[in-house]
GROMACS .gro file of C-alpha atoms in nm:
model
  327
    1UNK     CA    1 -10.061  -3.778   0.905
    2UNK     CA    2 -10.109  -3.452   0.714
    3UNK     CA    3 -10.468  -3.373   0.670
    4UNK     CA    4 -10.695  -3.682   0.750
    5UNK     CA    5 -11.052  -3.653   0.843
    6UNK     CA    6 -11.155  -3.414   1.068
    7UNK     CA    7 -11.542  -3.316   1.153
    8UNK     CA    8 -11.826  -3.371   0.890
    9UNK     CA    9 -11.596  -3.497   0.602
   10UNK     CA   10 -11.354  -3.163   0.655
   11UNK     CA   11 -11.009  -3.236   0.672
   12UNK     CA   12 -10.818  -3.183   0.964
   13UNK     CA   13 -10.480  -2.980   0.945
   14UNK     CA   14 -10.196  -2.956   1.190
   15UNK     CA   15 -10.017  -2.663   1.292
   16UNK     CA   16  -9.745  -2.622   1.536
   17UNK     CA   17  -9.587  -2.321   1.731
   18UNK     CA   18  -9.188  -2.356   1.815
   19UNK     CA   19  -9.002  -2.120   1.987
   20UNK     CA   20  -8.643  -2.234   1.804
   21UNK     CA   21  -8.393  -2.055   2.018
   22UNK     CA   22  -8.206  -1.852   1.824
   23UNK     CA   23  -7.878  -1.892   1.719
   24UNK     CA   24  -7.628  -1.768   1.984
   25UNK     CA   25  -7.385  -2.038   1.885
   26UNK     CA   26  -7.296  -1.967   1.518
   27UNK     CA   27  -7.053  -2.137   1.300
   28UNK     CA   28  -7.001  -2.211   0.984
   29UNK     CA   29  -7.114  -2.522   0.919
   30UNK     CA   30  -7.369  -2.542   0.578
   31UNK     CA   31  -7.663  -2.748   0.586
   32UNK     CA   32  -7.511  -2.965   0.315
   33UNK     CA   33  -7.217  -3.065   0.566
   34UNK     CA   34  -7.482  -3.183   0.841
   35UNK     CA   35  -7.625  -3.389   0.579
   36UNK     CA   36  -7.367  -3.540   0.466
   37UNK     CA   37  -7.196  -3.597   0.858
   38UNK     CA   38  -7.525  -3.828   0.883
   39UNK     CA   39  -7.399  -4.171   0.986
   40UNK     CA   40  -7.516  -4.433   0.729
   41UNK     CA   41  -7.662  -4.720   0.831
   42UNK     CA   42  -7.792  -4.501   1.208
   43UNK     CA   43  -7.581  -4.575   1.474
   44UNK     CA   44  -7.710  -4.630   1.847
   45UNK     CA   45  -7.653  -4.308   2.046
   46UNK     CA   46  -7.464  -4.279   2.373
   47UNK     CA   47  -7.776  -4.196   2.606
   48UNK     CA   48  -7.814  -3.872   2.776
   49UNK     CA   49  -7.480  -3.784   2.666
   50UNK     CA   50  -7.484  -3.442   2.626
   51UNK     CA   51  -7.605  -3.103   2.833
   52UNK     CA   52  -7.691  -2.811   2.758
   53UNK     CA   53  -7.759  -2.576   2.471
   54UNK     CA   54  -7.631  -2.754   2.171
   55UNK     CA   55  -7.540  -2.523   1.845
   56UNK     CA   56  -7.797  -2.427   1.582
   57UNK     CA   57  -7.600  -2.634   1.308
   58UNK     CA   58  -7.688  -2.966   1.513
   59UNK     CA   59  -8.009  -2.883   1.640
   60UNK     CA   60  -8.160  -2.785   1.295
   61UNK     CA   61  -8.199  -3.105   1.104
   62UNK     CA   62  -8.390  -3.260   1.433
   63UNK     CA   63  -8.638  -2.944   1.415
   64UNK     CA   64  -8.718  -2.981   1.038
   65UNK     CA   65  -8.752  -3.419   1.042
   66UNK     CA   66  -8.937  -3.384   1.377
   67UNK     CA   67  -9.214  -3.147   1.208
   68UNK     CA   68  -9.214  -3.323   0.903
   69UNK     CA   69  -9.252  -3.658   1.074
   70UNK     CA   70  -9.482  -3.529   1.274
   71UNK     CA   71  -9.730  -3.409   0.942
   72UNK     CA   72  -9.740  -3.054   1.039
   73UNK     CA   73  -9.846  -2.865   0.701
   74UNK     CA   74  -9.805  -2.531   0.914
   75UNK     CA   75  -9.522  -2.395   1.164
   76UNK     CA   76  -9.530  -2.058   1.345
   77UNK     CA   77  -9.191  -2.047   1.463
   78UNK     CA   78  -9.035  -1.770   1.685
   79UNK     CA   79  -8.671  -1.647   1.761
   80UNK     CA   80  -8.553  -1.768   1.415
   81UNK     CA   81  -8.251  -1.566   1.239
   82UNK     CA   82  -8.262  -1.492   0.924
   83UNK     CA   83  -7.975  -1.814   0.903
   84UNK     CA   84  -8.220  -2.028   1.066
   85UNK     CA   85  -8.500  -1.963   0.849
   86UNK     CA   86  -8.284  -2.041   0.557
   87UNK     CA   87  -8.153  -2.368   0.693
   88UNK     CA   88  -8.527  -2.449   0.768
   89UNK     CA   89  -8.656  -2.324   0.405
   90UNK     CA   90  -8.357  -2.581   0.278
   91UNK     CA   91  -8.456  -2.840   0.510
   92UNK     CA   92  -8.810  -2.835   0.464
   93UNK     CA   93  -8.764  -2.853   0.029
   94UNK     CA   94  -8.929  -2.678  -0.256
   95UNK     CA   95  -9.312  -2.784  -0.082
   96UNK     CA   96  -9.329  -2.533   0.127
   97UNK     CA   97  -9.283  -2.175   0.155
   98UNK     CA   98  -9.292  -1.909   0.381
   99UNK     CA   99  -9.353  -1.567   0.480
  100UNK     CA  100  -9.193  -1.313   0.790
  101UNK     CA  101  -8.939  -1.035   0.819
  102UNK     CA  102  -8.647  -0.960   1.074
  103UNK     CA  103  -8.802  -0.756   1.390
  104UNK     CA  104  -8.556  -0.500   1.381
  105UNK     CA  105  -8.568  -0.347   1.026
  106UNK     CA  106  -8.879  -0.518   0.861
  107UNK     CA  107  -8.616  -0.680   0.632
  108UNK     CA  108  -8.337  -0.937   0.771
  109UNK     CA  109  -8.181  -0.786   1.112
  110UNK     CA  110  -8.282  -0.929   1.452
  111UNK     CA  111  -8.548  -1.246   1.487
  112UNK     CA  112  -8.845  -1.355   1.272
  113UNK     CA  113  -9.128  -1.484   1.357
  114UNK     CA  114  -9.184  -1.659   1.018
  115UNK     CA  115  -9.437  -1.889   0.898
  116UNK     CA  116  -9.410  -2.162   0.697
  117UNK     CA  117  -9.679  -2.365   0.530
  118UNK     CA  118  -9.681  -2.649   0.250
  119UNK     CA  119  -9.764  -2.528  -0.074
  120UNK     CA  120  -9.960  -2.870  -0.157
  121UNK     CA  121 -10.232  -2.790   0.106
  122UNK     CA  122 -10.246  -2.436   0.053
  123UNK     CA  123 -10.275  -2.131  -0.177
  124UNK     CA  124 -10.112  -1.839  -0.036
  125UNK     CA  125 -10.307  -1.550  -0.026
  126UNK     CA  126 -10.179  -1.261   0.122
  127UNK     CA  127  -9.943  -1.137   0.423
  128UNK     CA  128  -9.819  -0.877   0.608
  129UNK     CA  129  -9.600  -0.790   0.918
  130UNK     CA  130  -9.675  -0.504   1.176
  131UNK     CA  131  -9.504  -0.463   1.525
  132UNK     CA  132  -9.658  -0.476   1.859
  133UNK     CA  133  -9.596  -0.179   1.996
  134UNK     CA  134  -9.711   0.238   1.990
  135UNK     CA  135  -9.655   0.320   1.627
  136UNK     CA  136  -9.711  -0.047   1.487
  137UNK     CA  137  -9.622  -0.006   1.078
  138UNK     CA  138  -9.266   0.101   1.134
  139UNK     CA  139  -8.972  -0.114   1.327
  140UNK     CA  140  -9.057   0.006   1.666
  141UNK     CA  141  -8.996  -0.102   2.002
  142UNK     CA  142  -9.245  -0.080   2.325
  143UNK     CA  143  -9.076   0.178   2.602
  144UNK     CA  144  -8.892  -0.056   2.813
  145UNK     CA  145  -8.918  -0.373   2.631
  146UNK     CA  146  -8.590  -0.585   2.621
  147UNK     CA  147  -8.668  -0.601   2.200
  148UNK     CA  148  -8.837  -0.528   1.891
  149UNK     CA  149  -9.158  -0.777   1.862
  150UNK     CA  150  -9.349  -0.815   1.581
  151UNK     CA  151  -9.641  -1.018   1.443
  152UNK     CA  152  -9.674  -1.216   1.113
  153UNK     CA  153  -9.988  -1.220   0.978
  154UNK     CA  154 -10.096  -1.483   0.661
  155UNK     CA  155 -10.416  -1.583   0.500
  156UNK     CA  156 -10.417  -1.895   0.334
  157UNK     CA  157 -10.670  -2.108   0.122
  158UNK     CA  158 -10.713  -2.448   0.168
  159UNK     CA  159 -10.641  -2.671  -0.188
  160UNK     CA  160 -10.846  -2.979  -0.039
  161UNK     CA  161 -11.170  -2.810   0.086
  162UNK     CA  162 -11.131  -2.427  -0.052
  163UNK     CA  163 -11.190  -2.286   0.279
  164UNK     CA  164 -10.991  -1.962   0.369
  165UNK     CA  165 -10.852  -1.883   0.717
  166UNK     CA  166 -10.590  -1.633   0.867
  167UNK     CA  167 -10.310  -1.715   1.116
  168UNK     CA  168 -10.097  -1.482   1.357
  169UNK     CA  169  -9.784  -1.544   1.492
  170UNK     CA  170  -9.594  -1.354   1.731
  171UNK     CA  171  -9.305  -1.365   2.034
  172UNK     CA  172  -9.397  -1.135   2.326
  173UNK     CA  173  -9.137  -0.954   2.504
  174UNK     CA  174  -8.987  -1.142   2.789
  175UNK     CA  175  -8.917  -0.832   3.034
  176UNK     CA  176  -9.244  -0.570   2.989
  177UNK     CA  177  -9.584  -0.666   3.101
  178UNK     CA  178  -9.713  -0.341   2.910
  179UNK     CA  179  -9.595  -0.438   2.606
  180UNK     CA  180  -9.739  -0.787   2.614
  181UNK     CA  181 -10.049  -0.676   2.758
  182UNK     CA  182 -10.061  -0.401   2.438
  183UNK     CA  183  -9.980  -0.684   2.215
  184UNK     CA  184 -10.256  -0.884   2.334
  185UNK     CA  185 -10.460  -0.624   2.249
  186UNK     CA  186 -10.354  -0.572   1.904
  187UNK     CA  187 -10.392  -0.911   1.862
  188UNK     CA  188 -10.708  -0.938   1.966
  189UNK     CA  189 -10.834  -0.667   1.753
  190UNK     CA  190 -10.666  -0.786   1.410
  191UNK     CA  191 -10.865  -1.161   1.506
  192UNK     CA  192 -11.166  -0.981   1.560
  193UNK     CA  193 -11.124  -0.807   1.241
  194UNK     CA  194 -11.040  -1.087   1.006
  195UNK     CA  195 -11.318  -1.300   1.168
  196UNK     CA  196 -11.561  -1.009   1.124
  197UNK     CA  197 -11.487  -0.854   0.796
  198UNK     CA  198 -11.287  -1.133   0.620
  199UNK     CA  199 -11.522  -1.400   0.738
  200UNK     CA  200 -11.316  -1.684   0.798
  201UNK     CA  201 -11.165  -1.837   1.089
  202UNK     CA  202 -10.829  -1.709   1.267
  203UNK     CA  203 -10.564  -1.891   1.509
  204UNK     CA  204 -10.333  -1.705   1.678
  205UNK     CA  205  -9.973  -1.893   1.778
  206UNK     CA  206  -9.670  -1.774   1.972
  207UNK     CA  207  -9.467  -1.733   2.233
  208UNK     CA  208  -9.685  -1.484   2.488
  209UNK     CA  209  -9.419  -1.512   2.796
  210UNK     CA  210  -9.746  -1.474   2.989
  211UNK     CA  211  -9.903  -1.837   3.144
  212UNK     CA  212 -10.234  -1.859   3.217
  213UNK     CA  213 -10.230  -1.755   3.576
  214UNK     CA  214 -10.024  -1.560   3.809
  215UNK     CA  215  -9.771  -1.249   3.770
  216UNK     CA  216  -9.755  -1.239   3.445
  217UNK     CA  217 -10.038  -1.380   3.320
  218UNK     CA  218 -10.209  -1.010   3.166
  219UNK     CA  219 -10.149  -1.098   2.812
  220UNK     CA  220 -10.306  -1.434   2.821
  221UNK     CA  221 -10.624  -1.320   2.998
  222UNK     CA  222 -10.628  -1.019   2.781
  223UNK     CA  223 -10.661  -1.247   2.464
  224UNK     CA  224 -10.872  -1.511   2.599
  225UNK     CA  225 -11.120  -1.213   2.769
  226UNK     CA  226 -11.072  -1.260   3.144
  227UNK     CA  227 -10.931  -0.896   3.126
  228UNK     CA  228 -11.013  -0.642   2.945
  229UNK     CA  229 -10.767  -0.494   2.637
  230UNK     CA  230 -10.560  -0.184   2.653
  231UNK     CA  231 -10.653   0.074   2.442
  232UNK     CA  232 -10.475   0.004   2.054
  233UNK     CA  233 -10.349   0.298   1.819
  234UNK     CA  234 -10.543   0.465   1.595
  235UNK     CA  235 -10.354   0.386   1.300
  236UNK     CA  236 -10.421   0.011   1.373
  237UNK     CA  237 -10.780   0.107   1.436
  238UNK     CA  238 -10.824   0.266   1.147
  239UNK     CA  239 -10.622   0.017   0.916
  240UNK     CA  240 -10.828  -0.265   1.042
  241UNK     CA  241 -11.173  -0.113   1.136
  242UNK     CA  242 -11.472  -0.301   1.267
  243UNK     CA  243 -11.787  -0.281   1.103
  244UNK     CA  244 -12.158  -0.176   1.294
  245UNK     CA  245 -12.333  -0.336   0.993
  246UNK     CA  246 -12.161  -0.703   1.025
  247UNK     CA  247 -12.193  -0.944   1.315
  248UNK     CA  248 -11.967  -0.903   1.576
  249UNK     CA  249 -11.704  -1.106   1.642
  250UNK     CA  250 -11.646  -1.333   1.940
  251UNK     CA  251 -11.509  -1.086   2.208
  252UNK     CA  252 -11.198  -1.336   2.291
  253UNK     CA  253 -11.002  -1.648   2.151
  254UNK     CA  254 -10.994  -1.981   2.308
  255UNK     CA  255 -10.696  -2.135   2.435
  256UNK     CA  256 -10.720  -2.444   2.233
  257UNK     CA  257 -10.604  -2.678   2.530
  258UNK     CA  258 -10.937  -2.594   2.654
  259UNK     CA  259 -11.113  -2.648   2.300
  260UNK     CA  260 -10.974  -2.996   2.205
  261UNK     CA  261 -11.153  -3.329   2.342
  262UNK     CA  262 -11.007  -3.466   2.700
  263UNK     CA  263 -10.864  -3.749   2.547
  264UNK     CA  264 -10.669  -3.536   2.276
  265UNK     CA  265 -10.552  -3.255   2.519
  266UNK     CA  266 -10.190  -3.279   2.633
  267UNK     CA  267 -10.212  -3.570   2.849
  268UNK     CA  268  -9.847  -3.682   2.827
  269UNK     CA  269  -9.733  -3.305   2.840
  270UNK     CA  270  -9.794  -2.948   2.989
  271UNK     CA  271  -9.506  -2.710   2.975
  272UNK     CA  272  -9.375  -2.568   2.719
  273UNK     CA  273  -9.069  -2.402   2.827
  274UNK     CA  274  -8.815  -2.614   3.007
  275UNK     CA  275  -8.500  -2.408   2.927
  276UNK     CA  276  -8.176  -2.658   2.834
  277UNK     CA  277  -8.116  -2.814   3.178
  278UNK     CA  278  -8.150  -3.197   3.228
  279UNK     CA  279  -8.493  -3.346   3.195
  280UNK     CA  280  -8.491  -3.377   3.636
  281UNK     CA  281  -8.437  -3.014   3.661
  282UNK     CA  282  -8.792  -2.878   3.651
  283UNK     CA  283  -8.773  -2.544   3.852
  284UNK     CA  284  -8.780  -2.314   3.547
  285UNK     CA  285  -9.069  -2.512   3.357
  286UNK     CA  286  -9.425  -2.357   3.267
  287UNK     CA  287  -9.657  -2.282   2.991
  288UNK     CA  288  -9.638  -2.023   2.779
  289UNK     CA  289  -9.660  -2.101   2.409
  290UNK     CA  290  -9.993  -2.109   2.293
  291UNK     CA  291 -10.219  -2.173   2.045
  292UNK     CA  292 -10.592  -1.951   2.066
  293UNK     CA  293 -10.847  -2.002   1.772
  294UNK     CA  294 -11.187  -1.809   1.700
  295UNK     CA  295 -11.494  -1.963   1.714
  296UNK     CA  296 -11.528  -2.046   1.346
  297UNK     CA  297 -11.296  -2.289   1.406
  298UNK     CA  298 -11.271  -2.657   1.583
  299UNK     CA  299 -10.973  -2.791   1.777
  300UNK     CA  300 -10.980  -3.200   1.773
  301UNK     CA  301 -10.631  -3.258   1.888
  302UNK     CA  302 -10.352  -3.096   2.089
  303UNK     CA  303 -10.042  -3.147   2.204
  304UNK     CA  304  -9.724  -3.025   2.375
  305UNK     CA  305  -9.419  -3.258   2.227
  306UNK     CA  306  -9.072  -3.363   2.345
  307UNK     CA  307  -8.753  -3.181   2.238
  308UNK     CA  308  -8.543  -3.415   2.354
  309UNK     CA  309  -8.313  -3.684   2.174
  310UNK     CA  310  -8.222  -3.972   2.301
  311UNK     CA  311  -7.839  -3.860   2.330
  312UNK     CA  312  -7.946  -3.532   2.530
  313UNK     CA  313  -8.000  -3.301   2.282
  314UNK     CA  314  -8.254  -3.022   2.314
  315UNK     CA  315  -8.378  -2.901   1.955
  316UNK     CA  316  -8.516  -2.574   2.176
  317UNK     CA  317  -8.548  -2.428   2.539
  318UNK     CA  318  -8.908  -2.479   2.463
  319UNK     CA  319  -9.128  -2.757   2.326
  320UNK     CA  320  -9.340  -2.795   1.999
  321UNK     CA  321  -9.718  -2.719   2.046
  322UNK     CA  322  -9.913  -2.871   1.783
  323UNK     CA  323 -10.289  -2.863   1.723
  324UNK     CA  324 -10.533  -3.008   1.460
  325UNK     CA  325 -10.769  -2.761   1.322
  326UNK     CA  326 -11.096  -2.772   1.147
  327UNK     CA  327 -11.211  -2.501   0.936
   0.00000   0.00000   0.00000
């Protein structure tokens, strides 16, 4: 289910954005001892069982075999510790690797928004981190924002047909509509930038805590140009300058719900955040994890997945988005 035909003989590849939760229950428990707590031969769960958020230690091994079942050869993941991206790294094996810092030092403190991709698909390239806010090379935090947010940026190569491309991925704060609308905006410049000057396609995932419509829907119109940005820094600007003498980059991305065929588009399911109540309790549901993509690129397939185990576990408060991309 990895990378199968896709458009004109090009391989399709599938990405997903998760939003993990991060780890406010902690313990101590390696991810040796969940492995080896397995029950062998499976054993037929008590249904719906249990409620609420369940610790990181059991929700871990259902993240990394639902991906990985699932033939994702790229995850964007948000609100990871640096514990969880270690269990994950372990999890995952010695195929992949991955890239990210923590938020609040540019080393390990606070969240990451790492990603991960499998190193038989793809030749790493390059990477680097900045942080969406006023002075975005240094740990920094947007006046009034409840955190530190940052953006992980990676350009990879594909092994099977050689084609480069660059991904974002980001979390957007969760209390200030000025700092998602500025992150937008530096978002939407560093797309137009690697589209323009690096000359290969560019998908931005995350968590944008902005739907599509309504209040707080700024950010996501900002990025997908039904508003216009806020004005960026000039170190960004100047770090990641567009060019007079190349064409010009599309002036938004497109929310690849939109791009992929009818058929392929989410029919089974919409939101993407349905917090850890039971599956009836709907008030608190909506979309706001997204996948965008330039126009070099071709969405055939998307789709918002279940979290939820037959025994009532939530792996997250929100739901895997995944996507398969043409380049």
């Amino acid at each position: 289910m990895q990378l199968k035909a896709g458009i004109n003989g090009n391989p399709s590849m599938r990405f997903v954005t998760y939003n993990l939760r991060f780890d406010a229950q902690p313990d101590s428990i390696s991810v040796s001892q969940s492995l080896d707590s397995l029950s062998d031969p499976l054993v037929e769960p008590k249904y719906l069982t249990k409620e609420g958020e369940q610790p990181w230690s059991l929700r871990r091994m259902r993240v990394a075999e639902h991906l990985l079942s699932e033939g994702a050869v790229l995850c964007g993941f948000q609100e990871a510790l640096v514990r969880q991206v270690r269990d994950l790294a372990e999890l995952f094996g010695e195929e992949w690797g991955w890239v990210g810092v923590g938020r609040d030092d540019g080393k390990e403190a606070g969240e990451f928004s790492p990603i991960f991709y499998n190193k038989t698909e793809f030749k790493f390239l390059t990477y680097d981190t900045f942080w969406t806010s006023p002075t975005p090379f240094t740990p920094s935090r947007f006046p009034g924002a409840g955190s530190f947010r940052i953006c992980t940026t990676i350009r990879l190569q594909s092994l099977r047909s050689s084609k480069e491309f660059v991904v974002l991925n980001t979390h957007l704060d969760d209390q200030s509509d000025g700092q998602r609308q500025l992150a937008a905006s530096l978002l939407l410049h560093r797309a137009k930038y690697e589209e323009q000057v690096g000359g290969c396609p560019v998908f931005v995932l995350g968590d944008f805590n902005s739907p599509p419509t309504g209040r707080d829907s700024a950010a996501y119109e900002i990025i997908t140009g039904a508003r216009q940005p806020v004005a960026v820094p000039s170190d960004f600007l100047n770090k990641f300058p567009l060019s007079d003498d190349l064409p010009s980059a599309a002036p938004a991305l497109r929310d690849l719900l939109a791009d992929a065929p009818r058929r392929s588009a989410g029919i089974a399911a919409h939101a993407t955040f349905t917090g850890f109540g039971a599956p009836t309790v709907t008030r608190d549901w909506k979309r706001i994890d997204f996948a965008f993509g330039s126009k070099a690129g071709t969405c055939i397939r998307y789709k918002v997945d279940s979290a939820l185990g037959d025994d009532g576990v939530l792996e997250s408060d929100h739901r895997p988005v995944f996507v398969d991309l043409v380049v």
